[in-house]
Coordinates of C-alpha atoms and ligand atoms in Angstrom, one line a residue:
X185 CA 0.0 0.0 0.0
X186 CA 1.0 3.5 -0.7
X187 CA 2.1 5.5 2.4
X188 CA -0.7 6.9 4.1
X189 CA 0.1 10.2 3.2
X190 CA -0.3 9.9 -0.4
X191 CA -3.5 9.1 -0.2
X192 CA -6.5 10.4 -1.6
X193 CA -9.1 11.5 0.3
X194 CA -11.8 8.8 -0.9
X195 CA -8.9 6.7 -0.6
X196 CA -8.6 7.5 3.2
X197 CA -12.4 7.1 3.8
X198 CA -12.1 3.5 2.2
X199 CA -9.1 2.5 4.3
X200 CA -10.7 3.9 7.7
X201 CA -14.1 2.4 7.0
X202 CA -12.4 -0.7 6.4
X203 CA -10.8 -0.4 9.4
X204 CA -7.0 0.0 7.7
X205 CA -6.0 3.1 9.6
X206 CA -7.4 5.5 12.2
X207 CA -7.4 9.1 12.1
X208 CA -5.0 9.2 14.6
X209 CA -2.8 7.0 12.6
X210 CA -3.2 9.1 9.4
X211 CA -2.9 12.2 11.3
X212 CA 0.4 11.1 13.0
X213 CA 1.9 10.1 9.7
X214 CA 0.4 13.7 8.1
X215 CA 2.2 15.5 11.1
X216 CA 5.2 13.8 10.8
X217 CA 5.7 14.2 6.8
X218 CA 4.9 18.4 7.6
X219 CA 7.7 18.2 10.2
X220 CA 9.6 16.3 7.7
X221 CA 9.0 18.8 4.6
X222 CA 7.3 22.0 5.4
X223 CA 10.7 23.1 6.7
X224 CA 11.0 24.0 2.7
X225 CA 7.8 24.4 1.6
X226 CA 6.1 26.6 4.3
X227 CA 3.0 25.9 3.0
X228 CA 1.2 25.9 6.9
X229 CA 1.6 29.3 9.1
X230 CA 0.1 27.2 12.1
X231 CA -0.8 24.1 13.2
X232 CA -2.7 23.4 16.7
X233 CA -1.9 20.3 17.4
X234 CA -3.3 18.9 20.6
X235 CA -6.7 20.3 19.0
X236 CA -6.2 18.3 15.7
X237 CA -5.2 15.2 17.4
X238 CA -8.2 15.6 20.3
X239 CA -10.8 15.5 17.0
X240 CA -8.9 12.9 15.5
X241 CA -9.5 10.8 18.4
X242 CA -13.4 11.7 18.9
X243 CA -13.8 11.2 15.3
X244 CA -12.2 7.1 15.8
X245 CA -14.5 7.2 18.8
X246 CA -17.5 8.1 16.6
X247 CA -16.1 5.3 14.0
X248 CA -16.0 2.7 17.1
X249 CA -19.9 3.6 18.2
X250 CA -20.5 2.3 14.6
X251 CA -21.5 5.9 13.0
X252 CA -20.5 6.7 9.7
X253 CA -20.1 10.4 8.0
X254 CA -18.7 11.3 4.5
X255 CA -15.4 12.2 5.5
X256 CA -15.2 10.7 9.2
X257 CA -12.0 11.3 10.5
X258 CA -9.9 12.4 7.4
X259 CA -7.6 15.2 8.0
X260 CA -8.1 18.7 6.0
X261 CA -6.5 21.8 5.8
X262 CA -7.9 25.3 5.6
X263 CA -6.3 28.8 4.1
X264 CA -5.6 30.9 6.7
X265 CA -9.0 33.2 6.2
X266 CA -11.7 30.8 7.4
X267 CA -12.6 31.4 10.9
X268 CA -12.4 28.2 12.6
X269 CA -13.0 28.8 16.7
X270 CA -10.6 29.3 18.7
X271 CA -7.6 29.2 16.1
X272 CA -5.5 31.9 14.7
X273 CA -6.8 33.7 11.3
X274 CA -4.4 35.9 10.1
X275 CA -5.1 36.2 6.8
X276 CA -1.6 36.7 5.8
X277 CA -1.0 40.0 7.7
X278 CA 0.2 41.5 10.7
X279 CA -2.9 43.1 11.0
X280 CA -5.0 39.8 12.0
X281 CA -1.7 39.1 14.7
X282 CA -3.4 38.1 17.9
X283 CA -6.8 37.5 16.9
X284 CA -8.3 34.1 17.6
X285 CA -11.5 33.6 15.4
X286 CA -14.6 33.3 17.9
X287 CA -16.7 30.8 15.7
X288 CA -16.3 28.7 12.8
X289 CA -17.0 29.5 9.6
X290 CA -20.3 27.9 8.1
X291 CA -18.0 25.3 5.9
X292 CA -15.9 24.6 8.5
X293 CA -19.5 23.6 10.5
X294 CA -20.5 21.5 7.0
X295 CA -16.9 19.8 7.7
X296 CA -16.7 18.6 10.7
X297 CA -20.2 17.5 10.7
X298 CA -19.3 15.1 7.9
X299 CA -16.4 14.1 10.0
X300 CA -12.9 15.9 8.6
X301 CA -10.3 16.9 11.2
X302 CA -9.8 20.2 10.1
X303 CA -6.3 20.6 10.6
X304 CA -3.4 23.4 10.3
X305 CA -3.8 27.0 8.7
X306 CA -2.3 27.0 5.2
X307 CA -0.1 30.1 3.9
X308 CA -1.5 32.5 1.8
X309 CA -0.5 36.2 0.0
X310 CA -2.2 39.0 2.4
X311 CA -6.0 39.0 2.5
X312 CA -5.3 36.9 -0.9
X313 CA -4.2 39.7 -3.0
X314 CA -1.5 38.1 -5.1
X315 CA -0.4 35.2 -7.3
X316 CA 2.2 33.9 -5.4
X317 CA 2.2 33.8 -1.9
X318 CA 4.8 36.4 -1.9
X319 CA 2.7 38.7 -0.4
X320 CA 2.3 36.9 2.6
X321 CA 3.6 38.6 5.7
X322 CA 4.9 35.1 7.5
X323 CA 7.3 34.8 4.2
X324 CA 6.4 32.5 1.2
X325 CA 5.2 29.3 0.1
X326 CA 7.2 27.2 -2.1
X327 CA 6.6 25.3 -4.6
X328 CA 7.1 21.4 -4.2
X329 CA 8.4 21.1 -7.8
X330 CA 10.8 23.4 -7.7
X331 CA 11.6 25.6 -4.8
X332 CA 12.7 28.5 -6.6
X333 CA 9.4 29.0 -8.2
X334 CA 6.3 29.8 -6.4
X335 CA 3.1 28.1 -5.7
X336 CA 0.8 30.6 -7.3
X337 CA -1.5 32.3 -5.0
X338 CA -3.5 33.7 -3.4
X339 CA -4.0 30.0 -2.2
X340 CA -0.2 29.4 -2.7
X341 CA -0.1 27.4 0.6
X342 CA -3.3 25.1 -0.2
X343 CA -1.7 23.7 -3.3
X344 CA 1.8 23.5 -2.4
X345 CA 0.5 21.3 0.6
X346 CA -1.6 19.0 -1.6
X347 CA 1.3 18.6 -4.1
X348 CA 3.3 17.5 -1.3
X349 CA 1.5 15.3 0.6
X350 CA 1.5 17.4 3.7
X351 CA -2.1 17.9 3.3
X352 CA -4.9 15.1 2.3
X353 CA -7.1 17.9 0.7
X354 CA -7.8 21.9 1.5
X355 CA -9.9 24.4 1.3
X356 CA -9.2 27.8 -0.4
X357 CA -11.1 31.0 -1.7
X358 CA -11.2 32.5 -5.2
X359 CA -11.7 35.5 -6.1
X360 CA -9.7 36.1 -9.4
X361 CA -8.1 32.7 -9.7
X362 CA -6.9 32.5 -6.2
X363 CA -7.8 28.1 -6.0
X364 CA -7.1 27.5 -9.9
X365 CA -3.9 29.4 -10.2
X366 CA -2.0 27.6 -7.5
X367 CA -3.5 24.4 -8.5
X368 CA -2.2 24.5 -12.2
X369 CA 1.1 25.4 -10.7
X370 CA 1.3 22.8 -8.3
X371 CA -0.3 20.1 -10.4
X372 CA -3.5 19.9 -8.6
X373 CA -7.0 20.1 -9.1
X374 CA -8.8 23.8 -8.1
X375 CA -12.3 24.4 -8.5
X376 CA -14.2 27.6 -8.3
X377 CA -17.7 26.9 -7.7
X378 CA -20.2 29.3 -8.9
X379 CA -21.0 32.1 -6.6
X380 CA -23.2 31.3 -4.0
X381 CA -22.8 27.4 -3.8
X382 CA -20.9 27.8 -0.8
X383 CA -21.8 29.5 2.2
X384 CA -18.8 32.2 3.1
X385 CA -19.9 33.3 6.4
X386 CA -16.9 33.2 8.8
X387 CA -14.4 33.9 5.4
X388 CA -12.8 36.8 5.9
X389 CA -13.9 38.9 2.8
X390 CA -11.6 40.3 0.2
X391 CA -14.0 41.1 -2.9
X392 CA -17.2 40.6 -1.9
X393 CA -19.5 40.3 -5.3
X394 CA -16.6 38.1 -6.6
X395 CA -15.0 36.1 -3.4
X396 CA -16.2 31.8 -3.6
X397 CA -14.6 29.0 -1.1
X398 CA -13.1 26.3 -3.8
X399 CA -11.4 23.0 -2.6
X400 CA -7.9 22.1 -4.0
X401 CA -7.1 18.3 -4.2
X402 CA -5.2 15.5 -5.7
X403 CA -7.9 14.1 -7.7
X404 CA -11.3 15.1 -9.4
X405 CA -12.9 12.9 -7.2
X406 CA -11.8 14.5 -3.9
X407 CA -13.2 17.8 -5.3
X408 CA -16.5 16.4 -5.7
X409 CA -16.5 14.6 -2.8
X410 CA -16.1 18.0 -1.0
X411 CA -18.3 19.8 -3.0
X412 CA -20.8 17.3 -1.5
X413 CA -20.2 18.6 2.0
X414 CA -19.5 22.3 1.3
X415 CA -22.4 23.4 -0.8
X416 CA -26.2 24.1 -0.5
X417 CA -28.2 27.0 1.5
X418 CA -27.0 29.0 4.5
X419 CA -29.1 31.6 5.8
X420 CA -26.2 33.4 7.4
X421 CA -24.8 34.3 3.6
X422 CA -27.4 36.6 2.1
X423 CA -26.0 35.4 -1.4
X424 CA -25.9 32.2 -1.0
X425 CA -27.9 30.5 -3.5
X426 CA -31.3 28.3 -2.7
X427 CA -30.5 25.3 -4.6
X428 CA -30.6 21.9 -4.4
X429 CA -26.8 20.4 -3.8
X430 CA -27.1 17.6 -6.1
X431 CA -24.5 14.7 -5.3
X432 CA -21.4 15.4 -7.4
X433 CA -19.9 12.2 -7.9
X434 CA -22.7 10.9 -9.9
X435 CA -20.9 13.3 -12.6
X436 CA -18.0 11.0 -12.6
X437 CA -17.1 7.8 -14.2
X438 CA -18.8 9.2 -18.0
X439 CA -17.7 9.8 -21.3
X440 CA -17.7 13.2 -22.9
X441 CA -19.9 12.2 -26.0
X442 CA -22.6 14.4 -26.6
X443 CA -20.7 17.3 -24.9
X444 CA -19.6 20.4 -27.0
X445 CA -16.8 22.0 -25.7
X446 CA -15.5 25.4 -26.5
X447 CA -12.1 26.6 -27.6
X448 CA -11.9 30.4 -26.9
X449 CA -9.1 31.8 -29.3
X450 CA -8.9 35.3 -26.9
X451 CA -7.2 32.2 -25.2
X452 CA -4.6 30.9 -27.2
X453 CA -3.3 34.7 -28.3
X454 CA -0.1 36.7 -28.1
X455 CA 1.5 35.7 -24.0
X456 CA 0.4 32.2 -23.6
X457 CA 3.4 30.2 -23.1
X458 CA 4.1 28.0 -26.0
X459 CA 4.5 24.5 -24.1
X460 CA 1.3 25.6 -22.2
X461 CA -0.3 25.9 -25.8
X462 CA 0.7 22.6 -26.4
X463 CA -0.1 20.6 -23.4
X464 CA -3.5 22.2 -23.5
X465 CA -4.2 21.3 -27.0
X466 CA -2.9 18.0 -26.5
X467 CA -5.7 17.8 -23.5
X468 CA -8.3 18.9 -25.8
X469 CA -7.6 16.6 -28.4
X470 CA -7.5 13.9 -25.4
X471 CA -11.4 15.2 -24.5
X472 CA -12.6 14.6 -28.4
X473 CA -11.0 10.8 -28.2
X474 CA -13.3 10.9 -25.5
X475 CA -16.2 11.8 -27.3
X476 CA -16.6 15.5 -27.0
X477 CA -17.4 17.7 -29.8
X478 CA -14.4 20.8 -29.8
X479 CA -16.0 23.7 -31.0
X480 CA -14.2 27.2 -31.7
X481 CA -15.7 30.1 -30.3
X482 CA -14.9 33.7 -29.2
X483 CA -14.6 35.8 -26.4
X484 CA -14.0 39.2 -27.9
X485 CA -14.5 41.1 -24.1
X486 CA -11.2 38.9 -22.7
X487 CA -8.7 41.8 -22.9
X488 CA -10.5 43.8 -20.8
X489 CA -11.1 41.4 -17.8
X490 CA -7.9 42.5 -16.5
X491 CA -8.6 46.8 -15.9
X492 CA -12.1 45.4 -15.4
X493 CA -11.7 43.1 -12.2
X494 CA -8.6 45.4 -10.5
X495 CA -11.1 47.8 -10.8
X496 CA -13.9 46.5 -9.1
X497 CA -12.0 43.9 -6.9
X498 CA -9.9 47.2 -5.6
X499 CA -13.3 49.1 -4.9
X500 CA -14.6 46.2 -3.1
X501 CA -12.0 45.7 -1.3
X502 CA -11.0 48.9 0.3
X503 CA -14.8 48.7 1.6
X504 CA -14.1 45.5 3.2
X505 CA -10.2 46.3 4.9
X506 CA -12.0 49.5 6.2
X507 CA -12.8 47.3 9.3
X508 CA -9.4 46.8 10.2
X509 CA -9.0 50.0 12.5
X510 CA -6.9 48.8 15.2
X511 CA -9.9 48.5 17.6
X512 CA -11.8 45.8 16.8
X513 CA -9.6 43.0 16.0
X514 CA -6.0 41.9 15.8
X515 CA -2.9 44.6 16.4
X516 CA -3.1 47.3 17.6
X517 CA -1.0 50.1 18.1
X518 CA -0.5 52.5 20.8
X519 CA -1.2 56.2 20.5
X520 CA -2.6 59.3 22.1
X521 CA -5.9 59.7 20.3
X522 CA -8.1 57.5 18.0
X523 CA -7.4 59.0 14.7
X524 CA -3.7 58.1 15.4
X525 CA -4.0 54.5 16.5
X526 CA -6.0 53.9 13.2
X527 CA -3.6 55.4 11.1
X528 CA -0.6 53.5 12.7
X529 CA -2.2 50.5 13.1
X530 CA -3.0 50.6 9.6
X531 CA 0.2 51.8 8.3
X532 CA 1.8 49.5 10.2
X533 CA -0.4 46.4 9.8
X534 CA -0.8 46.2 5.6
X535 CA 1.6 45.2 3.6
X536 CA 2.3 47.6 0.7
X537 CA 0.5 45.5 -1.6
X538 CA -2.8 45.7 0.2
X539 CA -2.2 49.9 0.8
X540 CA -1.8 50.0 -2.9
X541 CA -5.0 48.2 -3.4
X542 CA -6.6 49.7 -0.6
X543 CA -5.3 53.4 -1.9
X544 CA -6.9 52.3 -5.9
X545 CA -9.9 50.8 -4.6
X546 CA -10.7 54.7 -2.7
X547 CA -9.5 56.3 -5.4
X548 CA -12.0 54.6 -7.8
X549 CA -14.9 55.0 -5.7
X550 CA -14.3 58.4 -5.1
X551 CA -16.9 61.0 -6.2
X552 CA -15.6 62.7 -9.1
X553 CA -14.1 59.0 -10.4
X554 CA -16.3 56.9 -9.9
X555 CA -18.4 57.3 -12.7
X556 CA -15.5 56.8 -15.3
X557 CA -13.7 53.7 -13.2
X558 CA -16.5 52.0 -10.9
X559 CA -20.0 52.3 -12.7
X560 CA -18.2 52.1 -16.0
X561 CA -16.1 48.4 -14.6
X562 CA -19.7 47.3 -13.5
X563 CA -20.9 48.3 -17.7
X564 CA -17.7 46.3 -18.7
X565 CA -18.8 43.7 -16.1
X566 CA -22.3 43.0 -17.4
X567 CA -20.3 43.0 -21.1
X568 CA -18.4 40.1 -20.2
X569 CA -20.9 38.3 -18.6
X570 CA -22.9 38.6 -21.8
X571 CA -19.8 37.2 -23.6
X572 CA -20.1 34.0 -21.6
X573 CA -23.7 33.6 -22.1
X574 CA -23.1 34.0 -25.9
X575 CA -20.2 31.7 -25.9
X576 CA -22.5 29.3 -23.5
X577 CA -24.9 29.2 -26.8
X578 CA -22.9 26.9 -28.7
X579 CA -20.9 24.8 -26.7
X580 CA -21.3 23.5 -22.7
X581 CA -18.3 23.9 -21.5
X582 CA -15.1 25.9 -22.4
X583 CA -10.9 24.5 -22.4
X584 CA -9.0 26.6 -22.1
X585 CA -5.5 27.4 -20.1
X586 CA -5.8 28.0 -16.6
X587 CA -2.5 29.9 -16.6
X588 CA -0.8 31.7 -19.2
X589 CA 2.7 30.0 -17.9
X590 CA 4.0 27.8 -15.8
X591 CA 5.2 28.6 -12.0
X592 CA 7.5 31.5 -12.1
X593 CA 10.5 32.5 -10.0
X594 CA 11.1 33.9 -7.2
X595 CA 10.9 37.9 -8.0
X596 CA 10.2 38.0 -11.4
X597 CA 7.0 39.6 -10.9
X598 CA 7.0 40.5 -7.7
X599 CA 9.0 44.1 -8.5
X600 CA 6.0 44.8 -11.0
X601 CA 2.7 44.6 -9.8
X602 CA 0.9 44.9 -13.4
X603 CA 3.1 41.4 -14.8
X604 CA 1.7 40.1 -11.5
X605 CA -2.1 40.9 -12.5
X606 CA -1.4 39.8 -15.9
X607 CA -1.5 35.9 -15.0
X608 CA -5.1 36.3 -14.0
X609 CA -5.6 36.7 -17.6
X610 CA -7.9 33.7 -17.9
X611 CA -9.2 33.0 -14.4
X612 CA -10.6 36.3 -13.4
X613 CA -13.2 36.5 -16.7
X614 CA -14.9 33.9 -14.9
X615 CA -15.3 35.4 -11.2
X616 CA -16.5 38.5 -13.2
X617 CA -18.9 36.4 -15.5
X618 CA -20.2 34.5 -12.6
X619 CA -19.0 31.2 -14.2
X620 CA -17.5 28.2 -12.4
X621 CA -14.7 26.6 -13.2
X622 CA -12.1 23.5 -12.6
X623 CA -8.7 23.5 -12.9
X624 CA -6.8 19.5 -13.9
X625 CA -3.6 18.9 -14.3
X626 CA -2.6 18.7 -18.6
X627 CA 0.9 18.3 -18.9
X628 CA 4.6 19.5 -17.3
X629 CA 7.5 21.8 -19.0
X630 CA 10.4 20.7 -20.3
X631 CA 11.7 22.2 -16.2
X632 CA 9.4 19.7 -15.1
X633 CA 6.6 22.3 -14.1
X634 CA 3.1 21.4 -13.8
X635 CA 0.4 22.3 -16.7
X636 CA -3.6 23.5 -15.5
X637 CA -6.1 23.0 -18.0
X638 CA -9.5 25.3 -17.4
X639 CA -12.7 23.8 -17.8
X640 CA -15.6 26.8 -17.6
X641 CA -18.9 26.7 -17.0
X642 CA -21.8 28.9 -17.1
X643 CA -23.2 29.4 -13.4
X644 CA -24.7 26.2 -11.6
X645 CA -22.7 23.3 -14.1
X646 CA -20.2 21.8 -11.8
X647 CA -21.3 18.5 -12.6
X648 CA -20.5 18.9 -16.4
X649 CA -17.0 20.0 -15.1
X650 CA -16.3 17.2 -12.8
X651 CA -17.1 15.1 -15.6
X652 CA -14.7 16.3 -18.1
X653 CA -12.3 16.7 -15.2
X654 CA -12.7 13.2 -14.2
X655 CA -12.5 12.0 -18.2
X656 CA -10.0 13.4 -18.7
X657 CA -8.0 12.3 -15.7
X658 CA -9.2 9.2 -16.1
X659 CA -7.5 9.3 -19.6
X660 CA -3.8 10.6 -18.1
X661 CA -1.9 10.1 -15.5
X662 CA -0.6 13.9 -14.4
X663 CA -2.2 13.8 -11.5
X664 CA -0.5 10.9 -10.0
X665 CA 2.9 12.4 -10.7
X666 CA 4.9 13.5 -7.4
X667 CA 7.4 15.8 -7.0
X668 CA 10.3 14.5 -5.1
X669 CA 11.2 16.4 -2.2
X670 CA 14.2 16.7 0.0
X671 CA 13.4 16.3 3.7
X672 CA 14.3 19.4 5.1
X673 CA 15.5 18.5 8.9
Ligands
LIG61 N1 -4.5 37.2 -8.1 C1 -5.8 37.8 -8.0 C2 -5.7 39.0 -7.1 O1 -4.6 39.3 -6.7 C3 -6.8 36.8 -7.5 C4 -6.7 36.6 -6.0 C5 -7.8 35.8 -5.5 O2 -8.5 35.1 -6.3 N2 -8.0 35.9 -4.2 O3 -6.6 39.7 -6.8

């Protein structure tokens, strides 16, 4: 048998339900491999634990009284902006230092109802703004495949965990690309599911008409599973959606015939990485053998996702961070009068990446400017989304890349924050369309970097994603590929 780490996490509920492991035993060996490895990945910021081995135990009690639950006593690991109570959430910053969230989130209720052990706080870039994890005031994350390349972000530390065994599955958020990115450039799978499928009450809110909770995980299977737990109604999210949560892994196991799937060209322009190009059309012609129809079709509104979302994910934003005055959570620094304390703590607490967005976000919604950058982003907005639902006319689903390259260096686009926005290219059109979509691994470099192919949806058809995610997967082997890792101590 594989080590216990490298399982799956369907794989894990198999073993434990037929009484191969425990989830103390899996949570031992999971402990053990981060000691062993996160040294030089730093994908966690903080791990409780006494806590995580205390729920291991009550969920191999709950296995012994003969109960059952979807994902009883398998260990999962959260990005470090879902409340879960009495843990740290720092969100990346110096500004959440201190704070110990007083409740859990509503998925992390869904969770441990269906049994996880929701262990360790995974490593993200501040208030996930960023692509990297460089932003990240606890340092980076690296990237299992090669350490001098980052993990993507803003869920850098989700997928660099998953891709090296040092987490089971995790749970991330999305706003621009913040679940896919990573998980192309880790060689995982990322979904974002549309917006309101999972309740964000308790996430700590970055954008808030574009923010989602996504799962990243080794296998399509393992997303769906999740999704499973995670979605449906919570009346503590005023936008989340009434809908039935249908069970996702009856979308797997199918062929692709009588599915039309889209190639966008906007897609396949000037920047995309030529070996990206070619793993991803090598995907696609993998889905046809598997009985899709590829259809071409355009997205003519593509180049102006970019300006679009930094415009309205800014705006949003700066609303959001406005609660982080030094008074009601986290640091706080000392001063003679209020106005002062805010402005330190402020000043002191962000990192310049978050001021910068903070600073365009006011500066957009400012009267004077708002009507050329805000209300006209929102025009732009309702443009692309019409794009999608033309596109979603002739095909149900569209391939495309999920990143325009491959994992970059450290610092080569760090120095310039518009290269940085550039490699949401292809994952932010869907936030702002109100899409979902999947990210699977396609393919590697010729460094030996992991490949993401995008599958898109229009709103509400995760299903036909998880089955060409799990065709397709079925059809390769990328995602069973590991990247071998040094032991760091
Ligand atoms: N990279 C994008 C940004 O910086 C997306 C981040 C996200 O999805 N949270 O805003």
């Amino acid at each position: 048998m594989a080590a216990l780490t490298e399982l799956t996490v369907s794989e894990a509920v198999r073993v434990l339900s037929e009484g191969g492991t425990t989830s103390t035993s899996l949570l031992e060996a999971l402990l053990q491999r981060i000691d062993q490895h996160d040294g030089a990945i730093h994908a966690y910021v903080s791990i409780d634990r006494e806590d995580a081995m205390r729920q291991a135990e009550a969920a191999d009690a709950r296995r012994k009284r003969g109960e059952s639950a979807p994902l009883l006593g398998v260990p999962i690991a959260v990005k470090d902006l879902f409340n879960v109570k009495g843990q740290p959430c720092t969100c990346g910053s110096r500004m959440l230092e201190g704070y110990i969230a007083p409740f859990d989130a509503t998925v992390i209720t869904r969770l441990r109802e269906a049994g996880a052990v929701i262990v360790g706080r995974l490593n993200m870039d501040e208030f996930a703004m960023g692509s990297s994890t460089e932003n990240s005031a606890w340092g980076p994350s690296r990237n299992p495949w090669n350490t001098d390349c980052v993990p993507g972000g803003s869920s850098g530390g989700n997928a660099a965990a998953v891709a090296a065994d040092i987490a089971f599955a995790s749970l991330g958020t999305d706003t621009g690309g913040s679940v896919r990115q990573p998980a192309s450039f880790c060689g995982c799978v990322g979904l974002k599911p549309t917006y309101g499928r999972i309740s964000r009450y308790g996430v700590v809110a970055y954008a808030s008409s574009l923010d989602q909770v996504g799962p990243v995980t080794k296998d399509v299977r393992d997303t769906a599973l999740l999704m499973n737990v995670m979605s449906g109604l919570d009346l503590r999210d005023s936008t989340s959606l009434n809908v039935p949560t249908p069970d996702f892994t009856t979308a797997l196991g199918r062929d692709l015939r009588g599915l039309r799937l889209g190639l966008p060209s906007e897609y396949f322009g000037a920047g995309l990485d030529p070996e990206v190009e070619r793993a991803v059309r090598a995907a696609t012609d993998v889905c046809r053998s598997l009985g899709a129809e590829i259809v071409s079709v355009s997205l003519p509104q593509t180049k102006f996702a970019i300006p679009t979302y930094y415009v309205i994910a800014t705006a949003e934003a700066s609303a959001n961070l406005a609660r982080f005055d030094g008074i009601r959570y986290g640091a706080r620094v000392k001063a003679d009068s209020p106005l002062e304390l805010y402005e330190q703590t402020r000043a002191r607490g962000f990192g310049s990446e978050v001021k910068r967005r903070i600073i365009l976000g006011t500066y957009v919604l400012s009267s004077g400017y708002y009507d050329a950058y805000y209300l006209r982003a929102q025009k732009v907005r309702r443009w692309i989304r019409a794009g999608f639902d033309d596109a979603f006319r002739s095909c149900d689903a569209l391939l495309t890349p999920t990143a325009p390259t491959p994992a970059f260096r450290f610092g080569e686009k760090s120095a310039d924050p518009l290269q940085m926005y550039l490699s949401d290219i292809f994952t932010a059109t869907v936030n702002l369309a109100g899409g979902c979509a999947l990210s699977v691994p396609c393919g590697f470099s010729a460094t030996g970097m992991p490949i993401g192919m995008q599958v898109i949806g229009p709103a509400l058809a995760e299903e036909t994603l998880l089955r060409v995610g799990h065709a397709y997967e079925q059809a390769t082997d990328w995602h069973l590929r590991r990247p071998q890792l040094k032991a760091s101590v």
